[in-house]
Structure formats: structure tokens, C-alpha cells
mmCIF file of C-alpha atoms in Angstrom:
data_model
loop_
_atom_site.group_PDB
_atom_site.id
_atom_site.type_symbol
_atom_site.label_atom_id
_atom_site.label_comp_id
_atom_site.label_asym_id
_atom_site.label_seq_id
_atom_site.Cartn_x
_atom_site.Cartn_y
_atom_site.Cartn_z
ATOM 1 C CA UNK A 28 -15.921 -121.510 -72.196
ATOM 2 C CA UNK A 29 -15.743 -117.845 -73.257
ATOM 3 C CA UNK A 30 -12.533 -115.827 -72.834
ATOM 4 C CA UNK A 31 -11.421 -112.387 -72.385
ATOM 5 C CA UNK A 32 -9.926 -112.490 -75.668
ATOM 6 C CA UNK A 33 -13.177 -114.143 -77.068
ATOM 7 C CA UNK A 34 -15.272 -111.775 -75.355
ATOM 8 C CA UNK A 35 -13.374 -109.221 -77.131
ATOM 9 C CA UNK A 36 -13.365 -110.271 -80.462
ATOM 10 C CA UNK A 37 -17.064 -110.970 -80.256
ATOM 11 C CA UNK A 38 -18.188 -107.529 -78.781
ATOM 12 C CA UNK A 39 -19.569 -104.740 -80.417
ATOM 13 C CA UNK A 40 -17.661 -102.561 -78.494
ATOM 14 C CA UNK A 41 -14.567 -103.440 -79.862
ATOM 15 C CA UNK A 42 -14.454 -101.665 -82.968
ATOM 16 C CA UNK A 43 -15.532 -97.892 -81.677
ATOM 17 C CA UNK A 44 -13.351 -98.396 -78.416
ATOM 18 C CA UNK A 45 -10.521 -98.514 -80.920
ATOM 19 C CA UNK A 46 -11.954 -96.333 -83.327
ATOM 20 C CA UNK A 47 -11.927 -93.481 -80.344
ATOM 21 C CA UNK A 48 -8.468 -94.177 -79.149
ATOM 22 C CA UNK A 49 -7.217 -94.333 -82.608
ATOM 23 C CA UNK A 50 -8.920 -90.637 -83.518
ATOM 24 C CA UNK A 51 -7.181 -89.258 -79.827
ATOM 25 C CA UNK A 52 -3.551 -91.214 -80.729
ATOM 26 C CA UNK A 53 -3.672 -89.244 -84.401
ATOM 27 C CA UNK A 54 -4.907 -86.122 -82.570
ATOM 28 C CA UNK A 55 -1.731 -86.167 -80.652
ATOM 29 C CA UNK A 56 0.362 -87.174 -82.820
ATOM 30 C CA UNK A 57 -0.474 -84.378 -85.550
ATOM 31 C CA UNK A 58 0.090 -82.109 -82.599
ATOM 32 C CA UNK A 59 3.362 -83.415 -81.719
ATOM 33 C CA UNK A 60 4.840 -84.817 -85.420
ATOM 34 C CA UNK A 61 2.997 -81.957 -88.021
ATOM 35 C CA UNK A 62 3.087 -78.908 -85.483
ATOM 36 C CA UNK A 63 -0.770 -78.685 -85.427
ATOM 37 C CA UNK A 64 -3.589 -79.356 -87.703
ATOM 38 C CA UNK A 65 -3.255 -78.823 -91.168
ATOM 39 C CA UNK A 66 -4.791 -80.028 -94.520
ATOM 40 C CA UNK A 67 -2.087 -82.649 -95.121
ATOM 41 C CA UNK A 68 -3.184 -84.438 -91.913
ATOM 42 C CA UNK A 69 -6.739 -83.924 -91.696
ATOM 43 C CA UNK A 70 -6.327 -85.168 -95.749
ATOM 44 C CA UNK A 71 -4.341 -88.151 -94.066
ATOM 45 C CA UNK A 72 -7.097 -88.863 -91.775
ATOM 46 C CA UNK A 73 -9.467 -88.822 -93.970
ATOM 47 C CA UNK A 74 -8.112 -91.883 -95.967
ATOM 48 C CA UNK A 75 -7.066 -93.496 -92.462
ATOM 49 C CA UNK A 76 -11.435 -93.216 -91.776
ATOM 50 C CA UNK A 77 -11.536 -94.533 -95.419
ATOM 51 C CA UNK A 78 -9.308 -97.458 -95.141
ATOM 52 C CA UNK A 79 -10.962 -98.575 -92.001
ATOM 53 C CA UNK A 80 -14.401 -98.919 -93.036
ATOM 54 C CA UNK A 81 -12.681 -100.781 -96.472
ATOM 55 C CA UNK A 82 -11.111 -102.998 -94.059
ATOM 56 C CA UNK A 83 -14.921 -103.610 -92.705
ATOM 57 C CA UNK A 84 -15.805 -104.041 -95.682
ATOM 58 C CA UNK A 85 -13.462 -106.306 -96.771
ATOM 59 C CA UNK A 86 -13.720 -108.858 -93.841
ATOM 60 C CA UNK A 87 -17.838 -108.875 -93.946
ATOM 61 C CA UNK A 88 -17.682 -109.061 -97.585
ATOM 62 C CA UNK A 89 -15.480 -111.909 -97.504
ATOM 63 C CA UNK A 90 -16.552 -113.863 -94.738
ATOM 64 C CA UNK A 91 -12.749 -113.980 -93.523
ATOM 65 C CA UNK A 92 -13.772 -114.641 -89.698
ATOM 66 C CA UNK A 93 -15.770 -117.637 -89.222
ATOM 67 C CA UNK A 94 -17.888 -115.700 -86.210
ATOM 68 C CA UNK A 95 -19.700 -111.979 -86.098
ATOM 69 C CA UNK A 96 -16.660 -110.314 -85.140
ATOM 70 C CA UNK A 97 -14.902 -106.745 -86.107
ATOM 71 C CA UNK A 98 -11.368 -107.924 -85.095
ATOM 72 C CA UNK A 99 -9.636 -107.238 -89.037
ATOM 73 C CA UNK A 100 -10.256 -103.646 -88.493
ATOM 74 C CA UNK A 101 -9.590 -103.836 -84.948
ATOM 75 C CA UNK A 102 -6.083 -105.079 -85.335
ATOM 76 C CA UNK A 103 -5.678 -102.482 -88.268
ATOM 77 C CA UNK A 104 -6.156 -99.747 -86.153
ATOM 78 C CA UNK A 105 -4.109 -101.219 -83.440
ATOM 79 C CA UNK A 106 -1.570 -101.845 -85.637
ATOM 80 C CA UNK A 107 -1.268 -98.125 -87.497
ATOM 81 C CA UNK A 108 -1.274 -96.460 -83.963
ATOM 82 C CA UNK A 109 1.714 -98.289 -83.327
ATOM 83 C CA UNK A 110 3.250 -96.163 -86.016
ATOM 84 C CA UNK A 111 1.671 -92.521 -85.305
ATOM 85 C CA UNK A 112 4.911 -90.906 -86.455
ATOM 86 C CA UNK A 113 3.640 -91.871 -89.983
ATOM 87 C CA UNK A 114 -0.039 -90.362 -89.882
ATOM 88 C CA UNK A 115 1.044 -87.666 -91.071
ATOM 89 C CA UNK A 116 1.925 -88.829 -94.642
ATOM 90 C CA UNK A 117 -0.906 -88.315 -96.686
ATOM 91 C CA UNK A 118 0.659 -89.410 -100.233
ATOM 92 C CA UNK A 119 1.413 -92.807 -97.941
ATOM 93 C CA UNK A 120 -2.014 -92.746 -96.836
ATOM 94 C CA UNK A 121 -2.893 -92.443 -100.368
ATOM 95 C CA UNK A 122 -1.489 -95.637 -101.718
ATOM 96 C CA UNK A 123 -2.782 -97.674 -98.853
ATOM 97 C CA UNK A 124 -6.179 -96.675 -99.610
ATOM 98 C CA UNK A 125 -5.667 -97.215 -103.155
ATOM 99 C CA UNK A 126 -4.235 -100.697 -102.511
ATOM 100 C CA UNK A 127 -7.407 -101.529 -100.214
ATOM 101 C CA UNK A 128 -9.916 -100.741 -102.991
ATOM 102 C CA UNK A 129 -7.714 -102.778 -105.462
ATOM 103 C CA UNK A 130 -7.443 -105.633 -102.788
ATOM 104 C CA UNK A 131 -11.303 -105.700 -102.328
ATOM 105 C CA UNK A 132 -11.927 -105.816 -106.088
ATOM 106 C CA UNK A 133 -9.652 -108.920 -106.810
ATOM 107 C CA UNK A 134 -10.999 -110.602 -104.292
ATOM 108 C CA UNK A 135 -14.576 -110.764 -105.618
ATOM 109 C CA UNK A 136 -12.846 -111.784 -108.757
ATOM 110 C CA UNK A 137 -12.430 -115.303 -106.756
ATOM 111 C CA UNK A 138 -12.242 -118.444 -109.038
ATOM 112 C CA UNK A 139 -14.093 -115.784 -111.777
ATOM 113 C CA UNK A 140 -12.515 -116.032 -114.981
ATOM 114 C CA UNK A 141 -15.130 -113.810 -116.669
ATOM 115 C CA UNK A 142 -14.461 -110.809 -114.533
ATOM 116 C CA UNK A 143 -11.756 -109.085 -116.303
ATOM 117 C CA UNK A 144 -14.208 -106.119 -115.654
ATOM 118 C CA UNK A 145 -12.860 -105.996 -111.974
ATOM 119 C CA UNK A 146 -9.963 -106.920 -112.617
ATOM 120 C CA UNK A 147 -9.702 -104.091 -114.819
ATOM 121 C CA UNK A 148 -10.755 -101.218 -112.239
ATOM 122 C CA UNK A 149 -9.022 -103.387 -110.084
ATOM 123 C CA UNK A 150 -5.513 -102.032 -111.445
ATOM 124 C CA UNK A 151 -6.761 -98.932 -112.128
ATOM 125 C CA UNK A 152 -6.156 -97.976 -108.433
ATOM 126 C CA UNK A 153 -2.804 -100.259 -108.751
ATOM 127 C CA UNK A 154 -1.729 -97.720 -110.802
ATOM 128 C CA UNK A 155 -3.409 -94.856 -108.740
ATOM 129 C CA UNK A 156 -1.217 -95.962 -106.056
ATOM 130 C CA UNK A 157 2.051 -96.051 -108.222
ATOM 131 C CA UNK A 158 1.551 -92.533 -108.620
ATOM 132 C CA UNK A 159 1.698 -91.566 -105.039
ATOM 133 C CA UNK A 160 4.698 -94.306 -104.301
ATOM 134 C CA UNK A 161 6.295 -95.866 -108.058
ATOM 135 C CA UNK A 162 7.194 -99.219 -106.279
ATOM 136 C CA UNK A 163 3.743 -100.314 -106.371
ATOM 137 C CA UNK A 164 4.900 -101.664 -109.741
ATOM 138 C CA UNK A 165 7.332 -103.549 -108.637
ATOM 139 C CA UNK A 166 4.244 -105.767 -106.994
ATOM 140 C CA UNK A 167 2.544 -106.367 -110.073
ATOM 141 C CA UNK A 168 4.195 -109.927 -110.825
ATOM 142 C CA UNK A 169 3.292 -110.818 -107.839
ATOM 143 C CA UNK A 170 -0.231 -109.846 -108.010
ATOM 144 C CA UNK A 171 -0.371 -112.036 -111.462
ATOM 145 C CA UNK A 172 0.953 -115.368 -109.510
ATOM 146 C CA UNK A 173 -1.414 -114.519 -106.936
ATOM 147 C CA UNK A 174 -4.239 -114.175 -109.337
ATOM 148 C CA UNK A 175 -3.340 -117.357 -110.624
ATOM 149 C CA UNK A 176 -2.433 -119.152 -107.507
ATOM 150 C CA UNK A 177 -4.893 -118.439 -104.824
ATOM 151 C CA UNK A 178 -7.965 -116.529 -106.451
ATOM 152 C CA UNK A 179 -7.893 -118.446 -109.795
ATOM 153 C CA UNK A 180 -9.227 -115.981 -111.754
ATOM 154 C CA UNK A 181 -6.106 -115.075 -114.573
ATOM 155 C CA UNK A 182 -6.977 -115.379 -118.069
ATOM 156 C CA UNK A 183 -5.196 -114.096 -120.580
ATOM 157 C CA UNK A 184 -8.173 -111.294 -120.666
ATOM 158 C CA UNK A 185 -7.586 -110.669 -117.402
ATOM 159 C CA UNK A 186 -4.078 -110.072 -117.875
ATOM 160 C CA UNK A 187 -4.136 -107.851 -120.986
ATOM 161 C CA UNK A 188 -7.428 -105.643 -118.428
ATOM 162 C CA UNK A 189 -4.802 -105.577 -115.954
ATOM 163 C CA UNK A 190 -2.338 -103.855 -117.739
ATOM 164 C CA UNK A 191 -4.483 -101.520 -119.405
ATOM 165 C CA UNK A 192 -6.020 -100.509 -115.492
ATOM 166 C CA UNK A 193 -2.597 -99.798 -114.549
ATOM 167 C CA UNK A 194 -1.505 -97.646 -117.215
ATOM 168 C CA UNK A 195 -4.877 -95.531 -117.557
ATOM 169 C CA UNK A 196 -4.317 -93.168 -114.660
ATOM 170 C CA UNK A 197 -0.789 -92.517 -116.649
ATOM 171 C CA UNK A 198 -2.418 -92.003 -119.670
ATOM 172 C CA UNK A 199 -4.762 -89.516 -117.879
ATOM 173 C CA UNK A 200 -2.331 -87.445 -116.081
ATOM 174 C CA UNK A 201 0.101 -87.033 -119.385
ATOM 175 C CA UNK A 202 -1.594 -84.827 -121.022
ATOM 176 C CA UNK A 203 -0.972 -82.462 -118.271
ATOM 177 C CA UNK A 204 2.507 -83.147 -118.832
ATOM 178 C CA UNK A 205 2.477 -82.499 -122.368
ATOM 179 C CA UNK A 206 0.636 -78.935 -121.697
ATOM 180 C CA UNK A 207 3.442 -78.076 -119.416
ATOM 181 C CA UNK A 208 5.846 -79.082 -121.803
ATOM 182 C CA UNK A 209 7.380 -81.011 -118.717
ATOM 183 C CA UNK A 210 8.092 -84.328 -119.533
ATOM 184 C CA UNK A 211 10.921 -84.582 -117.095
ATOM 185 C CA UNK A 212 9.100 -85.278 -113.822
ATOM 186 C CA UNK A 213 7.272 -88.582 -115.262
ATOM 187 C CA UNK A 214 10.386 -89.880 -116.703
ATOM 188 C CA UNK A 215 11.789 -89.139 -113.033
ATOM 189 C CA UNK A 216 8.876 -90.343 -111.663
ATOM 190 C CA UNK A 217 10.083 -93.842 -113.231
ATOM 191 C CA UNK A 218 13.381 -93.639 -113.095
ATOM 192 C CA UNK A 219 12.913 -93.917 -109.588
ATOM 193 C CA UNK A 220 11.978 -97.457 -110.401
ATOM 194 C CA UNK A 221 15.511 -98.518 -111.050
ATOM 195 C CA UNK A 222 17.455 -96.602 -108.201
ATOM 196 C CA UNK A 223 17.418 -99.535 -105.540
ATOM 197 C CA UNK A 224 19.048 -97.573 -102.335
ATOM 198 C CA UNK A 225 21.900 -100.029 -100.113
ATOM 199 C CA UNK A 226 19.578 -102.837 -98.291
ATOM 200 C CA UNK A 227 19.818 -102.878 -94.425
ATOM 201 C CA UNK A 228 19.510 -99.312 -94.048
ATOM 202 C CA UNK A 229 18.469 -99.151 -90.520
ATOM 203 C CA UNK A 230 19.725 -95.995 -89.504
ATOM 204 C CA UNK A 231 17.493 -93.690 -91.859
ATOM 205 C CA UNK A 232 14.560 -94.614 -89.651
ATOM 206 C CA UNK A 233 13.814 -94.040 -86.229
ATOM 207 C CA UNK A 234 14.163 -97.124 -83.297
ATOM 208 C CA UNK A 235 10.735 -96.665 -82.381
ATOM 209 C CA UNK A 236 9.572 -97.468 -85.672
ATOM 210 C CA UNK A 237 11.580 -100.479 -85.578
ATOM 211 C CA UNK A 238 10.342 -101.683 -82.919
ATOM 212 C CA UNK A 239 6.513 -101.427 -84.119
ATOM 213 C CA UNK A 240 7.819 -103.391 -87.430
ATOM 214 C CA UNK A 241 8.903 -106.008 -85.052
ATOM 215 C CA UNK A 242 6.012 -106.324 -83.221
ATOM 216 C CA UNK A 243 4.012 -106.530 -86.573
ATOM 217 C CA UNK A 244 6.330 -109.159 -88.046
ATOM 218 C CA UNK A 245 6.079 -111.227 -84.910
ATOM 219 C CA UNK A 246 2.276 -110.519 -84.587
ATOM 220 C CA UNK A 247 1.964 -111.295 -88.059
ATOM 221 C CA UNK A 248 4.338 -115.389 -88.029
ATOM 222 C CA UNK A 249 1.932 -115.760 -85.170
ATOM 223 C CA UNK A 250 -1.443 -115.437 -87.944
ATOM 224 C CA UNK A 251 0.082 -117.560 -90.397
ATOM 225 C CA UNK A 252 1.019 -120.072 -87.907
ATOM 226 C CA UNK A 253 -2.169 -120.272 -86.098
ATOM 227 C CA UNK A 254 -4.101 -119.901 -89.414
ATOM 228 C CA UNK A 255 -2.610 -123.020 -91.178
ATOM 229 C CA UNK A 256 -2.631 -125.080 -88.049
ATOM 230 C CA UNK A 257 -6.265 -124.156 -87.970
ATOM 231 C CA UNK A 258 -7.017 -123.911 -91.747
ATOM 232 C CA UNK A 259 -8.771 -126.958 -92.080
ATOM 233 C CA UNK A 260 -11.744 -125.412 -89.992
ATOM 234 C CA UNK A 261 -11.974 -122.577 -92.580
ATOM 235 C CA UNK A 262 -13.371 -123.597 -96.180
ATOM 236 C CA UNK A 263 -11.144 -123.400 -99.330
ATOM 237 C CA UNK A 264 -12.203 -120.383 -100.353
ATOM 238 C CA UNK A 265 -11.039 -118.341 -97.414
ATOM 239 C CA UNK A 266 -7.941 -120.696 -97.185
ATOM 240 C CA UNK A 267 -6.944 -119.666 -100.257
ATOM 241 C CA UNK A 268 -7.838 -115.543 -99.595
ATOM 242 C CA UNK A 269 -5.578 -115.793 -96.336
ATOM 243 C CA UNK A 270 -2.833 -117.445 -98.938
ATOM 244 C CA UNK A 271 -3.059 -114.130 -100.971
ATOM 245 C CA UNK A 272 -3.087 -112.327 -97.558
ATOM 246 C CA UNK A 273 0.023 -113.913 -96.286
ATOM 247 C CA UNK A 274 2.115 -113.515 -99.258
ATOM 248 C CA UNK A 275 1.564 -109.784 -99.818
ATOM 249 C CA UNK A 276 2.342 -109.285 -96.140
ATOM 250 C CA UNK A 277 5.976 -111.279 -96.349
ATOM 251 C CA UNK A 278 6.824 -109.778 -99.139
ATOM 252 C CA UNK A 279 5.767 -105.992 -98.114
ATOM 253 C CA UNK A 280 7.913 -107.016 -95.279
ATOM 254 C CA UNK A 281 10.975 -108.597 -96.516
ATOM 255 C CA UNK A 282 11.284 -104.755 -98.659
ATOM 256 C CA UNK A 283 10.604 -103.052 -95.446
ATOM 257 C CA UNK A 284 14.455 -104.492 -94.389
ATOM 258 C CA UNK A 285 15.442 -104.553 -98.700
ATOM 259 C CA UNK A 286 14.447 -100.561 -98.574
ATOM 260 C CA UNK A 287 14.045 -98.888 -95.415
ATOM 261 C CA UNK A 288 14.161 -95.445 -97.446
ATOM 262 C CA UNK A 289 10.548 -96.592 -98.046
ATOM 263 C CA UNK A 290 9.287 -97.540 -94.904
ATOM 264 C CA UNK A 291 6.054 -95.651 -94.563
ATOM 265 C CA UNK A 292 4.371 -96.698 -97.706
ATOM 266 C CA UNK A 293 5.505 -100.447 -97.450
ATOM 267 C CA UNK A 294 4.823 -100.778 -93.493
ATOM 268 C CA UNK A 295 1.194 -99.155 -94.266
ATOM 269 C CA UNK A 296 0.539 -102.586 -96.993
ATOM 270 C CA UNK A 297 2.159 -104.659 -95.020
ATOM 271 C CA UNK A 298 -0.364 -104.049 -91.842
ATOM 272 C CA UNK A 299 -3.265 -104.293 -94.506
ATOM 273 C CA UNK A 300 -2.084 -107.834 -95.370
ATOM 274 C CA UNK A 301 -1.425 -108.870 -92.014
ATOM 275 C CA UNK A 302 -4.520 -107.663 -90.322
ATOM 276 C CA UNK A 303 -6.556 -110.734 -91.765
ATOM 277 C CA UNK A 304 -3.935 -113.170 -90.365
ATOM 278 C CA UNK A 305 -3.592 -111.987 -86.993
ATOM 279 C CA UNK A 306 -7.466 -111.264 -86.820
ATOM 280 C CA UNK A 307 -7.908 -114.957 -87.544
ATOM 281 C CA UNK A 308 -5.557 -115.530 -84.691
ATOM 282 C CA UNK A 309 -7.213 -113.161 -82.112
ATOM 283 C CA UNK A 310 -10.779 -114.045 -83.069
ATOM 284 C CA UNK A 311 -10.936 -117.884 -83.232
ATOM 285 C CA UNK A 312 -8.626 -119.476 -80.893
ATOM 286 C CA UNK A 313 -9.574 -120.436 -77.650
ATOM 287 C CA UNK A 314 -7.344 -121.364 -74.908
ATOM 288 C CA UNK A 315 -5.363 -120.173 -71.904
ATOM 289 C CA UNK A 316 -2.240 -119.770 -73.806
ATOM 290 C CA UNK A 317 -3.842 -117.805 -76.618
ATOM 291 C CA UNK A 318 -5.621 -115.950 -73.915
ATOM 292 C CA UNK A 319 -2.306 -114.918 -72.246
ATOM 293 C CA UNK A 320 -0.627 -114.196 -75.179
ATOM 294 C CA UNK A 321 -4.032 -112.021 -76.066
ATOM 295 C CA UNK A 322 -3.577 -110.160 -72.797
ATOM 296 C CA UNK A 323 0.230 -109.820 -73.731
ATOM 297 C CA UNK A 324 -0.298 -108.412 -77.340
ATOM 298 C CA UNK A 325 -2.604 -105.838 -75.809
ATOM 299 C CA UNK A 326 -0.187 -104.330 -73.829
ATOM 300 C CA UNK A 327 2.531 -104.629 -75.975
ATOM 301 C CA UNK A 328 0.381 -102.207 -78.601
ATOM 302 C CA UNK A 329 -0.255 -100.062 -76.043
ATOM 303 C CA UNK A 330 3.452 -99.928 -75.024
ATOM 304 C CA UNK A 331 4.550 -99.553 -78.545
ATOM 305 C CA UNK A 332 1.897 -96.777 -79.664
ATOM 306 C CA UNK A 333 3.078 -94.656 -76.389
ATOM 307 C CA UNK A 334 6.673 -95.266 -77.157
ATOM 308 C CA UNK A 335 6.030 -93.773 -80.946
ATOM 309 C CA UNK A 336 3.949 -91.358 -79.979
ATOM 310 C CA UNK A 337 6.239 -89.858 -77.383
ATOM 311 C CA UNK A 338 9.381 -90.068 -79.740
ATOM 312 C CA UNK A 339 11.771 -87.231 -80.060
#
């Protein structure tokens, strides 16, 4: 028997209902947050239109729902409304997309250990999105044991291409440093790296926002529960993708509370890795407890994304 939240995740409605109320919730909140439309924000939409259709991408490509179903970009959407405050960032819009394109060329690199190719371009927009936000270096062990772990595709190729992907947008933008005879913002630019601000922070950012990370960490133990209980429906393949998936999201987490000074840039990953997971949840369960707890999430968003969005 079909649902509500079944119905949902197999409609085609689904995705331009969102789509709609996600375009009216940034409309507002670049009203109400940015004092009107400017280039910043409609730059910051433009990679929010960008990220969703990689997001599309990334779940057809990889065949991460078992059924026809648009519910990865769904909850992305659902979840980034819940922070409108932050839609106005468009360096932190920026890295996200960045970090999408990089996500959806390591995973075609899947048990390939001929690709360092990809895996090349890859970290090229690794290190596109360390320009915007210098942390994103901080992930690149972690992007190495995940290469080896769950896609299987690190060679020592791939590791020498991934290093020389990262540093090539440096390369590229020194020169202009050199002309300027400026060296001092790059070497500020990673100095950054080692100032690690006092953890547990919560005061530099605003309740609301709290309260949409909580509803994404929740949201998100809820996909990695329901996934492994499930994950022997799924085939290895996507087992091991929603591995990848599961890490990046704990960890982009876990610095959200480390550093709250960054929260925009590390909430905006960690809704990109958690998307899959609570997709998975939303999409292929099928019972009246999942079906309440559907309803329940619903409104929850929708409370959340009106409490942001009318923040003072």
C-alpha cells in the first residue's frame, strides 16, 4: 500500500513544488537579510539553481534511490530554506557548488583505478573551493581514506593527480599576486589555516540557526539509521557511496560545533552530504511510523524555514 510519504517521493510534482517555494523563501529572505536585490544574491542564487540541478544530477547519475524519485534534491532544498539567513553568502555558495562538482566527479571514479583523470579535475574544484573558504583543506585526508575506503579508486597516481588538482587554481591565481607585488594576502589566506578559534562557540551565531542544525543533525542519524538497517536491499555499490555520504556529513558536522565562526560554509556541505541519507529515508520506507514521522518532518521544515526567515 502506497503512502502519503510514498506518494510524495514518487511524484513529479515534488521537485518544482519545492523548487517554487524555495525561489519565494530566497526572494524574501534577500528582501529581509541583504536589504533588496543585489548582485551578491542574485550571484548566490545562481549557484543555489546550480547546485540543485548537480544534486539531480548526482542522484540519477548514481542510481542512489532504488525507485524514479527526485527526493535528494527535494530534501536539499528543504533543507537550505531552513537556513535562509545564509542565502545571501555567495563566496559560501561558492564552495558548495565547487564541492558538488568535485563530489560528482569522484564518484564516477568508483572502484576505477585508471581514472586519475577525474580524479584530477576532481580536486581542481577542491581547491576552487579552498579559495572561497581555506578549510576545505583541512578535508583533504579525509577525502584520501574515503577514496580508498568506500570508492576504491586511490592509486598512488591518483594521489600524486590529486594534489596537483588542488594546487592548480593556486598556481593560477599567483601570478596575479606576483604582478601586484602582494604576496601578503595568500600567505594570509593560509595562515588562516592554523588559527583554530575556541570550540563551542555558540553565541557568534544566531538561535534560529541552531535550531535548523539540529533539525539537520537529527534528520540526518535518522538516514544513516534507516539506511544501514535497510542497506542490504541496496547493492554494494551504492552501500558503499552512502558510506562516503555519511562520513562527509558527520564530520562537516562535528566542525559545525568545533568552529561555529564557520558555520555557513560547513552547514552548506554538511546538507549536501546528508541529503542522500535522509532521501534514502524519505523515499523507500514504507510504514505508518515512517509515514508519521514523514508528516512530522514536513512541518517541522516548514516551522524552521518560517522561524529563520522571520529572524531579527
Amino acid at each position: 500500500m502506497k503512502r502519503f510519504q510514498n506518494k510524495v517521493a514518487e511524484s513529479g510534482l515534488s521537485l518544482p513544488v519545492t523548487a517554487i517555494g524555495a525561489l519565494c523563501v530566497w526572494m524574501v529572505a534577500t528582501s529581509m537579510f541583504s536589504g533588496g536585490l543585489s548582485a551578491e544574491g542574485i550571484g548566490s542564487l545562481a549557484c543555489f539553481v546550480l547546485a540543485v540541478y548537480l544534486m539531480v544530477e548526482m542522484s540519477n547519475g548514481n542510481a542512489l534511490l532504488r525507485i524514479r524519485s527526485r527526493m535528494v534534491s527535494v530534501c536539499f532544498m528543504s533543507l537550505m530554506c531552513t537556513m535562509s539567513p545564509l542565502f545571501g553568502s555567495f563566496t559560501g555558495a561558492l564552495t558548495q557548488g565547487f564541492v558538488i562538482i568535485s563530489t560528482l566527479l569522484l564518484l564516477s571514479t568508483y572502484q576505477d583505478k585508471g581514472s586519475p583523470g577525474r580524479v584530477f579535475y576532481a580536486f581542481v574544484f577542491v581547491g576552487l573551493a579552498s579559495l572561497t573558504f581555506v578549510q576545505t583543506l583541512l578535508l583533504l585526508p579525509l577525502l584520501w581514506l574515503l577514496m580508498a575506503t568506500q570508492l576504491q579508486s586511490l592509486t598512488w597516481r591518483s594521489l600524486f593527480a590529486s594534489l596537483l588538482g588542488t594546487a592548480l587554481p593556486y598556481w593560477l591565481v599567483s601570478p596575479w599576486f606576483i604582478y601586484q607585488r602582494d604576496a601578503s594576502l595568500l600567505a594570509g589566506h593560509f595562515a588562516s589555516l592554523a588559527t583554530v578559534r575556541p570550540p563551542f562557540q555558540f553565541g557568534t551565531v544566531a538561535p534560529s540557526l541552531w535550531v535548523a542544525y539540529a533539525l539537520v543533525v537529527v534528520l540526518t542519524a535518522i538516514g544513516i539509521f534507516s539506511f544501514w538497517h535497510h542497506s542490504y536491499e541496496d547493492k554494494i555499490r551504492i552501500r558503499l557511496l552512502y558510506g562516503y555520504f555519511t562520513w562527509m556529513a558527520v564530520v562537516c558536522l562535528v566542525l559545525v560545533v568545533l568552529q561555529p565562526c564557520h558555520f555557513d560554509p560547513l552547514m552548506r556541505l554538511a546538507v549536501v552530504f546528508a541529503s542522500p541519507l535522509i532521501a534514502h529515508f524519505m523515499a523507500l520506507t514504507n510504514s505508518r511510523l515512517t509515514n508519521i514521522m514523514f508528516i512530522a518532518i514536513m512541518v517541522l521544515t516548514l516551522i524552521v524555514t518560517i522561524l529563520n526567515l522571520f529572524q531579527r
